[in-house]
Amino acid sequence: MKWTQIDVSTGSRTQLVEITGAVADEVGKSGVASGTCHVYVPHTTAGLTINENADPDVARDILADLARLVPAGGDYRHAEGNSDAHVKATLVGFSAMVPVIDGRPALGTWQGVFLCEFDGPRRRRVLVGVAGE
Ligand code: ZN
């Protein structure tokens, strides 16, 4: 499988950045008509999720609930001071697989792929690999 990289600049400490278009571009460039698209975030304080991209309040609500579940000022030992970001990234995970059908990511009508920034703003990398059947 050939892997390519998407560069993402995030704009705040926590943010869901939609990368659906960039992922679809990589699928298109791969020439694969039927297969799988793997998306991977090689970071420890950013993750990846697939969720609704129609109503931006959904992303806002996800971030708000993660902040409630994993407070920034928790009882942490990690000296870097960003343990909440590490915990949130582990909760959402670092990868996703999207089926490729007819040369496109077969996402649901309301689904988008999001880089989840938990310790920004930073420059982040996302790896995309597309494999045919
Ligand atoms: Zn850290």
XYZ file of C-alpha atoms and ligand atoms in Angstrom:
134
model
C 0.000 0.000 0.000
C 1.255 3.457 -0.869
C 1.029 6.059 1.878
C 0.741 9.790 1.352
C 0.726 12.633 3.836
C -1.746 15.414 4.480
C -0.448 18.464 6.374
C -2.939 20.162 8.678
C -2.447 23.427 10.568
C -4.728 23.666 13.578
C -5.891 26.978 14.963
C -6.676 26.481 18.635
C -5.864 24.197 21.563
C -8.807 21.905 20.885
C -10.449 21.674 17.504
C -12.022 19.172 15.140
C -10.599 19.900 11.685
C -12.456 18.281 8.827
C -10.120 16.571 6.354
C -12.722 14.683 4.293
C -11.898 16.555 1.088
C -8.164 15.938 1.414
C -8.765 12.235 2.125
C -11.064 11.980 -0.908
C -8.359 13.656 -3.016
C -5.831 11.007 -1.966
C -8.295 8.246 -2.810
C -8.849 9.820 -6.227
C -5.116 10.168 -6.906
C -4.556 6.512 -5.968
C -6.655 5.299 -8.866
C -8.175 2.592 -6.653
C -11.809 1.914 -7.580
C -12.641 -0.657 -4.896
C -10.721 -1.262 -1.681
C -9.898 0.385 1.600
C -8.639 3.778 2.674
C -6.689 3.868 5.921
C -6.231 7.171 7.715
C -3.695 7.433 10.533
C -2.594 10.270 12.825
C 1.038 9.796 14.020
C 0.773 11.991 17.127
C 0.096 11.488 20.839
C -2.009 14.580 21.536
C -4.124 14.558 18.389
C -6.414 11.820 17.122
C -8.887 10.968 14.431
C -12.614 10.418 14.301
C -15.487 10.124 11.854
C -18.671 11.962 12.756
C -21.248 14.452 11.546
C -20.044 17.269 9.323
C -23.393 18.870 8.535
C -24.059 20.623 11.834
C -20.892 22.198 13.321
C -22.535 22.064 16.744
C -21.846 18.305 16.792
C -18.080 18.907 16.737
C -18.523 21.584 19.376
C -20.540 19.206 21.575
C -17.956 16.417 21.208
C -15.174 18.774 22.308
C -17.294 20.107 25.176
C -18.088 16.634 26.493
C -14.468 15.487 26.158
C -13.427 18.570 28.147
C -15.974 17.685 30.824
C -14.843 14.040 30.952
C -11.123 14.855 30.868
C -10.511 18.171 32.643
C -7.327 20.112 31.819
C -6.532 20.428 35.535
C -6.902 16.796 36.506
C -4.686 14.818 38.906
C -1.914 14.155 36.389
C 1.787 13.321 36.791
C 3.008 13.910 33.213
C 5.317 16.925 33.613
C 4.669 18.372 30.177
C 1.307 19.628 31.447
C -0.794 18.276 28.594
C -2.049 15.006 30.020
C -5.641 15.867 29.183
C -4.623 16.017 25.520
C -2.972 12.582 25.708
C -6.056 11.061 27.381
C -8.491 12.632 24.904
C -6.412 11.402 21.954
C -6.460 7.874 23.343
C -10.237 8.064 23.793
C -10.925 9.030 20.179
C -8.143 6.841 18.727
C -5.576 7.446 16.002
C -6.910 5.777 12.895
C -9.941 4.980 10.805
C -10.717 2.769 7.832
C -13.095 3.954 5.131
C -14.326 1.635 2.375
C -13.518 2.776 -1.163
C -16.355 2.143 -3.598
C -16.502 3.480 -7.154
C -13.235 5.332 -6.571
C -14.535 7.364 -3.654
C -14.590 7.110 0.140
C -17.927 5.452 0.973
C -18.809 7.729 3.856
C -22.359 8.071 5.080
C -24.400 11.084 4.072
C -23.629 12.979 7.251
C -20.150 11.624 7.904
C -16.902 13.529 7.720
C -13.330 12.615 8.692
C -11.867 14.848 11.377
C -8.405 15.389 12.783
C -8.975 15.919 16.507
C -6.577 18.520 17.895
C -6.196 18.450 21.668
C -2.957 20.398 22.207
C -2.771 22.984 19.468
C -2.345 25.122 17.646
C 0.237 23.052 15.803
C 1.155 21.607 12.453
C -0.074 18.032 12.252
C 0.453 15.179 9.818
C -2.125 12.659 8.667
C -1.096 9.539 6.732
C -3.461 8.139 4.121
C -3.011 4.719 2.552
C -5.250 3.345 -0.181
C -5.271 -0.322 -1.155
C -7.162 -2.005 -3.961
C -8.994 -5.296 -3.708
Zn 2.776 15.367 26.811
